[in-house]
C-alpha positions as MATLAB code, in Angstrom:
seq = 'MTDTATITLSPSAAARVAWIAQKQGKPAMLRLAVEGGGCSGFQYRYGLAESVEADDTVVETDGVKLVVDSVSLDLVSGCVVDYVESLGGAAFKVENPNAVAGCGCGSSFAV';
ca = [
     -20.692  -14.833   18.849;
     -19.018  -12.033   20.764;
     -15.255  -11.904   20.740;
     -13.832   -8.365   21.996;
     -10.352   -9.094   21.369;
     -10.791   -9.516   17.491;
     -11.973   -6.074   16.356;
     -12.474   -2.758   18.015;
     -14.987    0.058   17.496;
     -13.425    3.258   18.635;
     -15.410    5.689   20.713;
     -15.662    8.371   17.956;
     -16.824    5.691   15.488;
     -19.137    4.570   17.927;
     -20.552    8.120   18.503;
     -20.934    8.694   14.659;
     -22.825    5.405   14.406;
     -25.044    6.355   17.091;
     -25.970    9.778   15.612;
     -26.464    8.272   12.223;
     -28.912    5.487   13.738;
     -30.790    7.848   15.523;
     -31.329   10.288   12.536;
     -32.508    7.196   10.389;
     -34.548    5.761   13.202;
     -32.355    2.530   13.255;
     -30.420    0.343   15.732;
     -27.063    1.582   16.413;
     -25.352   -1.231   14.847;
     -22.752   -0.857   12.439;
     -21.942   -3.792    9.807;
     -18.495   -3.784    8.429;
     -17.896   -6.288    5.526;
     -15.009   -6.873    3.006;
     -15.846   -7.450   -0.780;
     -13.618   -8.378   -3.569;
     -12.849   -5.125   -5.769;
     -11.182   -1.835   -5.182;
      -7.900   -0.722   -6.460;
      -5.942   -2.951   -4.002;
      -8.061   -6.290   -4.494;
     -10.333   -5.928   -1.308;
     -12.662   -2.964   -0.425;
     -14.547   -2.290    2.999;
     -18.383   -1.903    2.776;
     -20.174   -0.180    5.810;
     -23.874    0.019    6.540;
     -26.253    0.069    9.365;
     -27.422   -3.164   10.478;
     -30.841   -4.360   11.131;
     -30.011   -7.637   12.982;
     -27.246  -10.061   13.997;
     -26.707  -13.189   12.048;
     -25.936  -16.456   13.431;
     -22.135  -16.258   12.059;
     -21.442  -12.768   12.991;
     -19.039  -11.391   15.553;
     -20.102   -8.624   17.713;
     -18.252   -6.110   19.575;
     -19.713   -2.975   21.496;
     -18.453    0.310   22.374;
     -20.528    2.867   24.315;
     -23.666    0.944   23.591;
     -23.055    0.733   19.905;
     -22.460   -2.649   18.027;
     -19.944   -3.446   15.406;
     -21.089   -6.490   13.527;
     -18.649   -8.447   11.274;
     -19.833  -11.811    9.236;
     -17.346  -14.660    9.577;
     -15.887  -14.517    6.017;
     -14.837  -10.853    6.545;
     -13.593  -11.358   10.028;
     -10.618  -13.381    8.679;
      -9.417  -10.168    6.686;
     -10.102   -7.421    9.354;
      -9.217   -9.471   12.510;
      -7.323   -7.203   14.790;
      -8.524   -4.044   13.188;
     -10.032   -0.759   14.590;
     -12.452    0.978   13.077;
     -12.332    4.512   13.743;
     -14.309    7.765   12.387;
     -11.836   10.812   11.584;
     -12.585   14.251   10.643;
      -9.949   16.394    8.768;
      -9.720   19.172    6.525;
     -10.228   16.809    3.834;
     -13.427   15.538    5.003;
     -14.658   13.161    7.560;
     -15.042    9.417    7.195;
     -14.827    5.887    8.774;
     -11.350    4.506    8.604;
     -10.084    0.981    9.219;
      -6.708    0.521   10.754;
      -5.946   -2.808    9.498;
      -2.822   -4.798   10.590;
      -3.304   -7.313    8.062;
      -3.163   -5.299    5.214;
       0.113   -5.496    3.095;
      -0.795   -2.802    0.755;
      -3.646   -0.187    0.393;
      -4.626    2.712   -1.753;
      -4.644    6.348   -1.493;
      -8.445    6.594   -0.655;
      -8.149    4.200    2.297;
     -11.050    2.106    1.336;
      -9.151   -0.593   -0.331;
      -6.378   -2.952    0.532;
      -4.467   -6.246    0.091;
      -3.524   -9.131    2.170;
];
């Protein structure tokens, strides 16, 4: 299923995924999943995806795909996945409008 209104992959995140995928010889496809745990209840998990599953939602930016499973999609609907570089380092960041609380590390949230 493809739904471009549900989640967004920023151009900077797409460029970083493309770079990582090329270095690893894999498709330019980032999987975003949500797991229980982390300091605020849920945590984001990222990884390069080899394929798209039947229940996945897929959005594309600059030829790079962002893949989210149907269970995780409920928790990240409306999100923007970005890649930010700062003095503190560089990392993927999820801007989640559904989160009512987060943690200092930015990888954990509560709804």
